Coordinates of C-alpha atoms and ligand atoms in Angstrom, one line a residue:
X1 CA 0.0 0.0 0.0
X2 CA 1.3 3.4 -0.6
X3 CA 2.0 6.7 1.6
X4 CA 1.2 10.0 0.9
X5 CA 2.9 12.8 3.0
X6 CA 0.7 15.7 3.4
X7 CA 2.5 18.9 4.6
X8 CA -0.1 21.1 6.1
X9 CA -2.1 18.4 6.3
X10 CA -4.2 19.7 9.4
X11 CA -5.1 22.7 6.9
X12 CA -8.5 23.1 4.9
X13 CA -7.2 21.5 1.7
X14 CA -4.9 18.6 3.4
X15 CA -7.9 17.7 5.6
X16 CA -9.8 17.3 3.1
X17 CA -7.3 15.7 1.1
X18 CA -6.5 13.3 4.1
X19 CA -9.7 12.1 4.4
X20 CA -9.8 11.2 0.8
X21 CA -7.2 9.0 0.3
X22 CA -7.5 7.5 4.0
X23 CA -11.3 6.8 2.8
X24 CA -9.5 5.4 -0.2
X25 CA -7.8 2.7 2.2
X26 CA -4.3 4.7 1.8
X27 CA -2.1 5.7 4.5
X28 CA -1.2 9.1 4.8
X29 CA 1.3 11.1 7.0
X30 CA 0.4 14.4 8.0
X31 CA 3.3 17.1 8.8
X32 CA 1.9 19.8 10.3
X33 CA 3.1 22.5 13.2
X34 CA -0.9 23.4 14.1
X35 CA 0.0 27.4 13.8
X36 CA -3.2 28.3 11.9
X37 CA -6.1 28.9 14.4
X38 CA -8.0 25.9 14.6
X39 CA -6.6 23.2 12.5
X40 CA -6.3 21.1 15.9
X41 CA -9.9 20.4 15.4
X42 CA -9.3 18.9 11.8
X43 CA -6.4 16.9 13.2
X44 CA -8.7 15.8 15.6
X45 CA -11.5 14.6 13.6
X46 CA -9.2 13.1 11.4
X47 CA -7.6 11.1 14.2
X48 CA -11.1 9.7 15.1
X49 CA -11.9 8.7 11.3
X50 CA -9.4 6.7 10.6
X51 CA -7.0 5.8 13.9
X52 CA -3.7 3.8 12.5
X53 CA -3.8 4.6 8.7
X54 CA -3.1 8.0 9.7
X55 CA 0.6 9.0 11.3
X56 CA 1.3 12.5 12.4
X57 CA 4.3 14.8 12.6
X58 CA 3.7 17.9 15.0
X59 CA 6.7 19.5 13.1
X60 CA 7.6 22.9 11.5
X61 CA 8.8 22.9 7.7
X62 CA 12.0 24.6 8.7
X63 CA 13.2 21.4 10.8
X64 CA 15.3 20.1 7.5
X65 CA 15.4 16.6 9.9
X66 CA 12.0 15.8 10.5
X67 CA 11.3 16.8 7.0
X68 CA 13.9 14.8 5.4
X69 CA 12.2 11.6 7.8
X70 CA 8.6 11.9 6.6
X71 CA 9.5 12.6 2.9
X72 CA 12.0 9.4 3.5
X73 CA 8.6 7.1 4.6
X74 CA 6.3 8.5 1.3
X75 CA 5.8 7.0 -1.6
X76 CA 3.9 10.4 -3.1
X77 CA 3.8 14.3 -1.4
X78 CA 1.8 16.4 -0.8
X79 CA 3.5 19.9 -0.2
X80 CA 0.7 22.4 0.8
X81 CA 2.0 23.3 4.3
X82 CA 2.5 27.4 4.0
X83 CA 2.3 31.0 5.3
X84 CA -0.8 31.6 3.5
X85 CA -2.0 35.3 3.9
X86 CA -0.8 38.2 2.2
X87 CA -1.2 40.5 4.9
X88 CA 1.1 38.6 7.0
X89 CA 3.6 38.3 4.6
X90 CA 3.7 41.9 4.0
X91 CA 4.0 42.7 8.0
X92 CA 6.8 39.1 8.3
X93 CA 8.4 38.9 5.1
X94 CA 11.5 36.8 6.5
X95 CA 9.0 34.0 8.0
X96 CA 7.3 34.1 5.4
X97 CA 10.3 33.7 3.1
X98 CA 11.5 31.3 5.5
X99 CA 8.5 28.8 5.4
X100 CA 7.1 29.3 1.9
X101 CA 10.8 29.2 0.1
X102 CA 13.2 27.6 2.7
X103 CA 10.7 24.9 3.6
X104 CA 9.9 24.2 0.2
X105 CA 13.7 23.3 -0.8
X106 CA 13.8 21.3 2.7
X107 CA 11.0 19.6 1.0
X108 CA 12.6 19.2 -2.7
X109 CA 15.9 18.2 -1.1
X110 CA 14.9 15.7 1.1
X111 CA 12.6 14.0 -2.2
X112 CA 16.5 14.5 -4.0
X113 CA 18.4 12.7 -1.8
X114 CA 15.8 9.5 -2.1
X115 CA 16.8 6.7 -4.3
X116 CA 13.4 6.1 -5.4
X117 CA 12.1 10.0 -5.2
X118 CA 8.3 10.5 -4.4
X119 CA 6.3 12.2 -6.5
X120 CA 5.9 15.7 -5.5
X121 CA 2.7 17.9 -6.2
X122 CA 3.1 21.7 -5.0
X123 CA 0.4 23.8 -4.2
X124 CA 1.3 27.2 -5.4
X125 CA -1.3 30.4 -5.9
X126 CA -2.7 32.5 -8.9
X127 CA -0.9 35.6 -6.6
X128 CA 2.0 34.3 -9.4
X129 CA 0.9 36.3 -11.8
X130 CA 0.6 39.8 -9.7
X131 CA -1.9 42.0 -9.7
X132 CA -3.3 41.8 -13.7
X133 CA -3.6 45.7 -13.7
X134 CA -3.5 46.0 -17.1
X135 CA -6.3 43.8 -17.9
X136 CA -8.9 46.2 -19.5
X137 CA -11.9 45.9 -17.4
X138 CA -15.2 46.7 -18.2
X139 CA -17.5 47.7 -15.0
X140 CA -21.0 46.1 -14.9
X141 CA -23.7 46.3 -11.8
X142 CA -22.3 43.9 -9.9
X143 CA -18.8 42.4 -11.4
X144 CA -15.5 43.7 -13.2
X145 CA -15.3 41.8 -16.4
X146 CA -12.5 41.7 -18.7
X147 CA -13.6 43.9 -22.1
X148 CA -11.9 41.2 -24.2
X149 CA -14.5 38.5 -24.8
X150 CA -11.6 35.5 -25.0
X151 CA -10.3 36.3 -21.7
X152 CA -13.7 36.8 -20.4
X153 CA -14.6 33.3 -21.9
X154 CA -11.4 31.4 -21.2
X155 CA -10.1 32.7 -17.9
X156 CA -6.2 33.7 -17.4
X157 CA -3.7 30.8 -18.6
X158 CA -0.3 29.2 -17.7
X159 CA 0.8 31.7 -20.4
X160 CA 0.3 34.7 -18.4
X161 CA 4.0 36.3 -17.4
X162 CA 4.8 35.9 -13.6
X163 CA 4.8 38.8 -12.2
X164 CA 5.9 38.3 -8.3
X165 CA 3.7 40.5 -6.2
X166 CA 4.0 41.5 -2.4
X167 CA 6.1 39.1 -0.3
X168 CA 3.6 36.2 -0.4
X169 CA 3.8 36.1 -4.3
X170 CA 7.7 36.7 -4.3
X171 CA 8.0 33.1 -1.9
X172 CA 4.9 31.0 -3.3
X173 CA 6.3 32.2 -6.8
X174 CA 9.7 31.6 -6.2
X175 CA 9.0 27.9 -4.8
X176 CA 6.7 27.3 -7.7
X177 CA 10.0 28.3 -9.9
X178 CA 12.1 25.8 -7.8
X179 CA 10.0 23.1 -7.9
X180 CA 9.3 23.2 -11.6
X181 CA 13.3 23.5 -11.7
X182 CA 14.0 20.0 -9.8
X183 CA 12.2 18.2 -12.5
X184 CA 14.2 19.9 -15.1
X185 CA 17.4 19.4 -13.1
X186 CA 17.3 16.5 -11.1
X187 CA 14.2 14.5 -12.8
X188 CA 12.0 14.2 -10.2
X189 CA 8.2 13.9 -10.6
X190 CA 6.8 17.5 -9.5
X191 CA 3.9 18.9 -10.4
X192 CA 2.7 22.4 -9.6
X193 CA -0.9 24.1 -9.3
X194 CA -1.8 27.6 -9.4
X195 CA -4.5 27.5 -7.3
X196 CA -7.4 30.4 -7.3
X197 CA -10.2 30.5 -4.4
X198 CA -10.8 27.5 -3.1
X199 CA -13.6 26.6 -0.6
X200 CA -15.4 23.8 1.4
X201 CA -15.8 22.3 4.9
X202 CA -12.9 22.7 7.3
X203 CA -11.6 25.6 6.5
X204 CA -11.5 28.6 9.3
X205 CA -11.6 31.3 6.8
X206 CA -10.5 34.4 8.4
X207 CA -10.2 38.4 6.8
X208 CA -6.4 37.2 5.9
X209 CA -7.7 34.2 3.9
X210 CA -10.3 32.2 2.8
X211 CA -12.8 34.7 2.1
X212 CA -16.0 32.4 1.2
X213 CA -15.8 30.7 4.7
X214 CA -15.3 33.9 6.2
X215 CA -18.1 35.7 4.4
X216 CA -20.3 33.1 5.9
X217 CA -19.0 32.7 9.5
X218 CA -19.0 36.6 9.9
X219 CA -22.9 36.4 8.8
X220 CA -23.7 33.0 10.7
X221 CA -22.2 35.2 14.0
X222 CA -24.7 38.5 13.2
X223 CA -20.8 40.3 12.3
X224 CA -20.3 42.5 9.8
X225 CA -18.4 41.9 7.0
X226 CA -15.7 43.6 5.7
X227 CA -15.1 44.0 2.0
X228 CA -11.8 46.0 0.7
X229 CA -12.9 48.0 -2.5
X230 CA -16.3 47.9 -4.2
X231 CA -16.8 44.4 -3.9
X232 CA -16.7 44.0 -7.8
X233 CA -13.5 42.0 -8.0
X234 CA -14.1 38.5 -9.3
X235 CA -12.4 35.4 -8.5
X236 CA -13.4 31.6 -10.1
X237 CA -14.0 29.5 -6.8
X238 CA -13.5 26.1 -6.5
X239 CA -15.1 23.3 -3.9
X240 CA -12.4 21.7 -2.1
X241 CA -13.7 18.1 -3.3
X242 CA -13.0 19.0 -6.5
X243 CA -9.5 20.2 -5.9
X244 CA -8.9 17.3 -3.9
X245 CA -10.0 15.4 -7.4
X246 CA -7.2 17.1 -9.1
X247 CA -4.9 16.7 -6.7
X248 CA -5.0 12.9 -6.7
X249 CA -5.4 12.4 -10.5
X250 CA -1.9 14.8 -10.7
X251 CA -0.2 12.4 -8.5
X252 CA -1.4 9.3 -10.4
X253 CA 0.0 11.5 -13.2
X254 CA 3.2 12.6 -12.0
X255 CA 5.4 10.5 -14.2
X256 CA 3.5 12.4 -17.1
X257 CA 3.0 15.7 -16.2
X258 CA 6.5 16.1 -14.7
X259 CA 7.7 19.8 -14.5
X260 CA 4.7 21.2 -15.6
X261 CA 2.5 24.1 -13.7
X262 CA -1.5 24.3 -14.0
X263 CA -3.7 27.1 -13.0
X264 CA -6.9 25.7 -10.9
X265 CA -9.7 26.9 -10.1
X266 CA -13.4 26.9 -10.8
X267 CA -12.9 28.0 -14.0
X268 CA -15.4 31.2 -16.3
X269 CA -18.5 29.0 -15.2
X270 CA -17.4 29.3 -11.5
X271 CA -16.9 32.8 -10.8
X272 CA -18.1 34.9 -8.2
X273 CA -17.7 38.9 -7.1
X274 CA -17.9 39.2 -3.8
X275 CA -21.0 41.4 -4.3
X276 CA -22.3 38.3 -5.6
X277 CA -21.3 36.0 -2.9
X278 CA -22.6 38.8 -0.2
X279 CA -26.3 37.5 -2.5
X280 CA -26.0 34.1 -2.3
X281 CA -25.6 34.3 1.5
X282 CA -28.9 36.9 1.4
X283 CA -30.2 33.9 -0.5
X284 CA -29.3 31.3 2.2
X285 CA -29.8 33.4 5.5
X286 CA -32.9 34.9 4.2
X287 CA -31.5 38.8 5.4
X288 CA -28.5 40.9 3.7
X289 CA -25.8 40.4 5.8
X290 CA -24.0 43.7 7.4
X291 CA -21.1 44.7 5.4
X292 CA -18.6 47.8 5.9
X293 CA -16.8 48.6 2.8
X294 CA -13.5 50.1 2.9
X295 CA -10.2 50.8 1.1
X296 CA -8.7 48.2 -1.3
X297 CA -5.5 46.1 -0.5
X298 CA -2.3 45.8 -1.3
X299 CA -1.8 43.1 -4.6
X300 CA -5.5 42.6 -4.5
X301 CA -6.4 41.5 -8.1
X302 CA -9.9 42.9 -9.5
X303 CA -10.5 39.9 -11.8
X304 CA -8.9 36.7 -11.5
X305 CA -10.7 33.3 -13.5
X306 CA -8.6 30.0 -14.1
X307 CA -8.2 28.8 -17.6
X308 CA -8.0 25.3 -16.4
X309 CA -8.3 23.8 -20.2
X310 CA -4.6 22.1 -20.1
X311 CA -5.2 20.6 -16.6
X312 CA -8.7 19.3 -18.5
X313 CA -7.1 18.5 -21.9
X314 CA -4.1 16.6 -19.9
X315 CA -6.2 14.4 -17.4
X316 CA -9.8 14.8 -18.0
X317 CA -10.5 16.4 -14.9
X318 CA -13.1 19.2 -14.6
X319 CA -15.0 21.0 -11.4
X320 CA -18.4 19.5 -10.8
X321 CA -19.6 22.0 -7.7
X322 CA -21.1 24.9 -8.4
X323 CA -20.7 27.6 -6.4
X324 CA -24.4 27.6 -5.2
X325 CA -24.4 24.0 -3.6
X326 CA -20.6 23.9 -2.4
X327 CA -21.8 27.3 -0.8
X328 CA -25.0 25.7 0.8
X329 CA -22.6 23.0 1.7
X330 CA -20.2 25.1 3.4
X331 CA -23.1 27.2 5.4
X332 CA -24.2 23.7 6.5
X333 CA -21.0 22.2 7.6
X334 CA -20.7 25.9 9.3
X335 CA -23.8 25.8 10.9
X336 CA -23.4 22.4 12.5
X337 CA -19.2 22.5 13.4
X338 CA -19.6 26.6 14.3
X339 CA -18.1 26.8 17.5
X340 CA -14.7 25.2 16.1
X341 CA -14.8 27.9 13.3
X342 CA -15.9 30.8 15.0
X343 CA -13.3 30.0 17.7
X344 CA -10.9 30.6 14.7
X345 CA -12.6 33.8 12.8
Ligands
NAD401 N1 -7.2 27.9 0.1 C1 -7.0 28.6 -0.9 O1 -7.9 29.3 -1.5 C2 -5.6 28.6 -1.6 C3 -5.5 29.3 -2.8 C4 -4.2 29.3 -3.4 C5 -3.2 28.6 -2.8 N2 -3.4 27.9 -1.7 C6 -2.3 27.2 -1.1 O2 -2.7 25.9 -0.7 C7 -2.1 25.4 0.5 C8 -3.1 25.0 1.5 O3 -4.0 26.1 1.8 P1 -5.1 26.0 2.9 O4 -6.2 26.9 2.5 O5 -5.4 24.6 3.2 O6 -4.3 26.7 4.1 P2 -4.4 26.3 5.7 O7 -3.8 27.5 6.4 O8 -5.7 25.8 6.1 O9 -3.3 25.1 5.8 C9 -1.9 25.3 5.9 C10 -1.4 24.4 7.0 O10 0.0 24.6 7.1 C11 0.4 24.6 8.4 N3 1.7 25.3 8.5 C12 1.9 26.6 8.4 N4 3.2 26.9 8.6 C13 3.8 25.7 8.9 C14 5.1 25.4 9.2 N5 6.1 26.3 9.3 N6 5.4 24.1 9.4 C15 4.4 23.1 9.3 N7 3.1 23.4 9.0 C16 2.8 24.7 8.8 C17 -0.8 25.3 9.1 O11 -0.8 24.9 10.5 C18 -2.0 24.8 8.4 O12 -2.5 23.6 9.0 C19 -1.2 26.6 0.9 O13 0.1 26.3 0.5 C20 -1.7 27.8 0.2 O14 -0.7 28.7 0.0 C21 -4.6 27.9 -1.0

């Protein structure tokens, strides 16, 4: 039977991801230093699920040691273990630096120095391609859309130039660029993701990150919420089942997809402003939430969509949720673990 490390594993997506392949009848080792308010409750329920199959490492990325162990016991990796939020990054740019880029070689070398390597999938960020200011935008009553009807149809691609934006973007992008680079120089199986917004159960969305949880616990709570600019920005979002899809069929791919990058996300038929999302919650709650508007933020992107086509074209994957159920499926899970995430909001 095989192993799959997952760094971060005790995060939204390598919870999910976890409980996936366990479900699967895998094993999986989760690394994990529990920093991010209140993972310890997905470590927890994982632990419960599925006892034995599951090992875990209370570790930080930076110990090169433990790192170098748990990538020596997996047969496949999972490295999504990170300093996730741009506003963090921008107020600790050496930890962040130190986690997303120093960790991420600990990672690569330890996979290096393996006779066998493990396959290596990286999950990197659509913050890659900075801020897209010069996207010509067209303003509509609810959404910026791009004027150009290909872009608006196809979403941004892997073709877009990198453009390394606020700390965050500068180690996420730089990582990406590293792990691409130990395929070409060193041959090992790694596969990177640009991944856009992604959403789902587990995830303590907070105003740092993970806005469509934390939309939805601020409005669960009777909060306002807080939206940064005129709410028009749009981002494709993406239910974390269906990332966790991807993620699995790029790791049964490796071999195949070595040294390539794909941009994720929910794609031009998944998209949301946050105006919009602020609706579907009216929708679901039955009353407008509260919201205080104020100024936008540093490297915030006004339109961001996947093109996910050569992720589609190259495995025949594709998102199934749309954003109205995996949003009613979210609320729910919300509703009925809410202490846990409003512990973390
Ligand atoms: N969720 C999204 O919308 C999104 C979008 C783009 C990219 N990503 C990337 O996907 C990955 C997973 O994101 P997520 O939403 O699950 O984030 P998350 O914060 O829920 O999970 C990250 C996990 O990493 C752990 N961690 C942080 N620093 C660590 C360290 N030094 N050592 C060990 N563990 C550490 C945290 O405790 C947390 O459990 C991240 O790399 C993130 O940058 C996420």
């Amino acid at each position: 039977m095989t192993r799959a490390l997952i760094t971060g594993g005790a995060g939204f997506v390598g919870t999910n991801l976890a409980d996936r392949i366990l479900s699967d009848g895998g094993r999986v080792i989760v690394l994990d230093n529990l920093s991010r308010a209140g993972v310890q409750e997905n470590l927890r329920w994982l632990t419960e699920r599925h006892g034995t199959a599951l090992d875990v490492e209370i570790a930080d990325l930076r110990d090169r040691g433990v790192v170098a162990r748990a990538v020596g016991a997996a047969d496949h990796v999972f490295h999504l273990a990170a300093q996730v939020a741009v506003t963090t990054s921008l107020d600790e740019p050496m930890h962040d630096a130190a986690v997303n880029l120093q960790g991420t070689l600990n990672v690569l070398e330890a996979a290096r120095a393996r006779t066998t390597p493990p396959t290596l999938l990286f999950a990197s960020t659509n913050k890659v391609y900075g801020r897209l200011g010069d996207i010509e935008l067209v303003e509509r009553a609810t959404r910026h859309e791009p004027a150009e009807p290909a872009l608006r149809g196809r979403g941004v691609g892997e073709d877009c130039p990198l453009q390394f934006c606020t700390p965050y973007g500068c180690s996420k992008g730089a990582a990406d660029q590293y792990v691409l680079d130990y395929a070409r120089s060193y041959g090992l199986a790694t596969v990177v993701f640009r991944m856009s917004c992604i959403y789902g159960p587990h995830q303590f969305g907070n105003e740092d990150q993970g806005w469509v949880a934390h939309f939805l616990i601020r409005a669960l709570e009777d909060r306002p919420i807080s939206v940064f600019g005129d709410g028009k920005q749009v981002r494709d979002v993406l239910f974390v089942e269906d990332v966790v899809a991807a993620m699995q069929s790029a790791q049964e791919n490796a071999q195949r997809l070595a040294g390539r990058a794909f941009n994720i996300g929910g794609g031009p038929r998944n998209c949301l402003s946050l105006l919009e999302l602020l609706e579907l919650i009216e929708e679901l709650r039955g009353q407008p939430p509260a919201v205080d508007f104020g100024p936008w933020r540093q490297g915030d992107q006004r339109y961001y969509v996947s093109d996910t086509s050569h992720f589609t074209a190259a495995t025949g994957w594709r998102p199934r949720v749309l954003p109205r159920d995996g949003v009613r499926r979210l609320h729910a899970w919300l509703m009925t673990d809410r202490s846990a995430a409003s512990a973390a909001a």
